[in-house]
Amino acid sequence: MATDEQRAAFIERLGGALTSAGLARLPSRAFAALLVDDDGRMTAAELGAVLDVSPASVSGAVRYLDGVGMIRRERERGSRRDVFVVEDDAWHGTMTRIDQLYGPMIAALERGVGDLADDDPARRRLVLAQAFLSFVLEEMSDLDRRWALRRAELGLDD
């Protein structure tokens, strides 16, 4: 079992890595805290205590994480308090919802391509961007299948 110091160090390491990858600092740290928590379930007050921030400042972080599908919000039984939950396979869930992120971008790019003349210099960039994002979406279904096989190989299926 990890000590509080080990958990705090993990939160800062993963939080820093996620921040470097472009996620805001507090959502990064909140996600890391939920990920390393024993049951992956914490209230805003618990997150605030672990992260040494106010529960009010946790609100925006968990709203963002919930919005992008990295965590979910539940009601604590017999209470009006929300509990924030990270799934054991949170990365998989987040990555398989990538169509919700890329879909609107692909649609905007397709419209942009349609609006530009064939000889417009920007058209090629838009075509490449649209084709790449479409390719990523197509590959995700195969990746999802391969991940299921890999989880089974590793003995990590629920």
mmCIF file of C-alpha atoms in Angstrom, residues 21-128:
data_model
loop_
_atom_site.group_PDB
_atom_site.id
_atom_site.type_symbol
_atom_site.label_atom_id
_atom_site.label_comp_id
_atom_site.label_asym_id
_atom_site.label_seq_id
_atom_site.Cartn_x
_atom_site.Cartn_y
_atom_site.Cartn_z
ATOM 1 C CA ALA A 21 0.744 17.456 -22.597
ATOM 2 C CA GLY A 22 -1.660 20.418 -22.598
ATOM 3 C CA LEU A 23 -4.202 19.704 -19.844
ATOM 4 C CA ALA A 24 -4.681 22.466 -17.277
ATOM 5 C CA ARG A 25 -2.786 21.971 -14.003
ATOM 6 C CA LEU A 26 -5.653 21.455 -11.536
ATOM 7 C CA PRO A 27 -7.641 19.021 -13.716
ATOM 8 C CA SER A 28 -4.377 17.128 -14.274
ATOM 9 C CA ARG A 29 -3.732 16.842 -10.552
ATOM 10 C CA ALA A 30 -7.377 15.984 -9.786
ATOM 11 C CA PHE A 31 -7.333 13.173 -12.344
ATOM 12 C CA ALA A 32 -4.068 11.835 -10.915
ATOM 13 C CA ALA A 33 -5.481 11.984 -7.368
ATOM 14 C CA LEU A 34 -8.560 9.995 -8.373
ATOM 15 C CA LEU A 35 -6.441 7.522 -10.305
ATOM 16 C CA VAL A 36 -4.208 6.763 -7.309
ATOM 17 C CA ASP A 37 -7.028 6.781 -4.734
ATOM 18 C CA ASP A 38 -7.846 3.349 -3.257
ATOM 19 C CA ASP A 39 -11.330 3.160 -4.761
ATOM 20 C CA GLY A 40 -11.065 5.964 -7.335
ATOM 21 C CA ARG A 41 -13.930 7.866 -5.677
ATOM 22 C CA MET A 42 -13.616 11.229 -3.949
ATOM 23 C CA THR A 43 -15.806 14.181 -3.017
ATOM 24 C CA ALA A 44 -14.791 17.748 -3.840
ATOM 25 C CA ALA A 45 -13.810 18.221 -0.197
ATOM 26 C CA GLU A 46 -11.596 15.115 -0.290
ATOM 27 C CA LEU A 47 -9.986 16.205 -3.556
ATOM 28 C CA GLY A 48 -9.451 19.668 -2.124
ATOM 29 C CA ALA A 49 -7.738 18.234 0.946
ATOM 30 C CA VAL A 50 -5.471 15.945 -1.090
ATOM 31 C CA LEU A 51 -4.570 18.701 -3.555
ATOM 32 C CA ASP A 52 -4.396 21.422 -0.890
ATOM 33 C CA VAL A 53 -6.922 23.615 -2.688
ATOM 34 C CA SER A 54 -10.432 24.715 -1.796
ATOM 35 C CA PRO A 55 -13.375 22.485 -2.728
ATOM 36 C CA ALA A 56 -14.689 25.423 -4.772
ATOM 37 C CA SER A 57 -11.567 25.424 -6.944
ATOM 38 C CA VAL A 58 -12.001 21.686 -7.472
ATOM 39 C CA SER A 59 -15.389 22.405 -9.064
ATOM 40 C CA GLY A 60 -14.014 23.706 -12.354
ATOM 41 C CA ALA A 61 -11.449 20.923 -12.582
ATOM 42 C CA VAL A 62 -13.966 18.118 -12.144
ATOM 43 C CA ARG A 63 -16.449 19.848 -14.450
ATOM 44 C CA TYR A 64 -13.791 19.803 -17.172
ATOM 45 C CA LEU A 65 -12.774 16.175 -16.500
ATOM 46 C CA ASP A 66 -16.407 15.065 -16.501
ATOM 47 C CA GLY A 67 -17.044 16.983 -19.718
ATOM 48 C CA VAL A 68 -14.243 15.213 -21.569
ATOM 49 C CA GLY A 69 -15.193 11.827 -20.131
ATOM 50 C CA MET A 70 -12.129 11.257 -17.955
ATOM 51 C CA ILE A 71 -14.265 10.940 -14.798
ATOM 52 C CA ARG A 72 -17.937 10.767 -13.951
ATOM 53 C CA ARG A 73 -20.062 12.397 -11.277
ATOM 54 C CA GLU A 74 -22.311 10.337 -8.994
ATOM 55 C CA ARG A 75 -24.505 11.144 -6.028
ATOM 56 C CA GLU A 76 -23.346 9.739 -2.713
ATOM 57 C CA ARG A 77 -26.068 7.441 -1.355
ATOM 58 C CA GLY A 78 -28.240 9.113 1.245
ATOM 59 C CA SER A 79 -26.563 12.462 0.670
ATOM 60 C CA ARG A 80 -26.712 15.432 -1.613
ATOM 61 C CA ARG A 81 -22.942 15.379 -2.103
ATOM 62 C CA ASP A 82 -21.399 14.529 -5.439
ATOM 63 C CA VAL A 83 -18.697 11.925 -5.674
ATOM 64 C CA PHE A 84 -16.236 11.989 -8.551
ATOM 65 C CA VAL A 85 -15.244 8.610 -9.939
ATOM 66 C CA VAL A 86 -12.477 7.463 -12.237
ATOM 67 C CA GLU A 87 -12.892 4.118 -13.973
ATOM 68 C CA ASP A 88 -10.180 1.483 -13.598
ATOM 69 C CA ASP A 89 -9.630 1.660 -17.358
ATOM 70 C CA ALA A 90 -10.109 5.429 -17.605
ATOM 71 C CA TRP A 91 -7.639 5.903 -20.447
ATOM 72 C CA HIS A 92 -9.475 3.414 -22.634
ATOM 73 C CA GLY A 93 -12.817 5.063 -22.007
ATOM 74 C CA THR A 94 -11.429 8.493 -22.753
ATOM 75 C CA MET A 95 -9.694 7.400 -25.946
ATOM 76 C CA THR A 96 -12.690 5.504 -27.299
ATOM 77 C CA ARG A 97 -14.797 8.659 -26.995
ATOM 78 C CA ILE A 98 -12.402 10.419 -29.329
ATOM 79 C CA ASP A 99 -15.111 10.480 -32.009
ATOM 80 C CA GLN A 100 -16.966 13.043 -29.890
ATOM 81 C CA LEU A 101 -13.893 15.249 -30.064
ATOM 82 C CA TYR A 102 -12.887 14.652 -33.678
ATOM 83 C CA GLY A 103 -16.365 14.407 -35.210
ATOM 84 C CA PRO A 104 -17.121 18.147 -35.064
ATOM 85 C CA MET A 105 -13.602 18.951 -36.278
ATOM 86 C CA ILE A 106 -13.956 16.605 -39.240
ATOM 87 C CA ALA A 107 -17.336 18.130 -40.099
ATOM 88 C CA ALA A 108 -15.891 21.657 -39.951
ATOM 89 C CA LEU A 109 -12.936 20.616 -42.120
ATOM 90 C CA GLU A 110 -15.229 18.931 -44.664
ATOM 91 C CA ARG A 111 -17.303 22.085 -44.886
ATOM 92 C CA GLY A 112 -14.160 24.178 -45.250
ATOM 93 C CA VAL A 113 -12.907 21.937 -48.056
ATOM 94 C CA GLY A 114 -16.271 22.255 -49.783
ATOM 95 C CA ASP A 115 -16.196 26.034 -49.469
ATOM 96 C CA LEU A 116 -12.717 26.434 -50.973
ATOM 97 C CA ALA A 117 -11.911 26.375 -54.668
ATOM 98 C CA ASP A 118 -9.808 23.453 -55.900
ATOM 99 C CA ASP A 119 -6.878 25.780 -56.570
ATOM 100 C CA ASP A 120 -7.009 27.510 -53.151
ATOM 101 C CA PRO A 121 -3.641 26.925 -51.414
ATOM 102 C CA ALA A 122 -5.323 26.298 -48.020
ATOM 103 C CA ARG A 123 -7.547 23.538 -49.425
ATOM 104 C CA ARG A 124 -4.735 20.947 -49.398
ATOM 105 C CA ARG A 125 -4.066 21.568 -45.675
ATOM 106 C CA LEU A 126 -7.748 21.157 -44.883
ATOM 107 C CA VAL A 127 -7.972 17.968 -46.965
ATOM 108 C CA LEU A 128 -4.914 16.532 -45.193
#
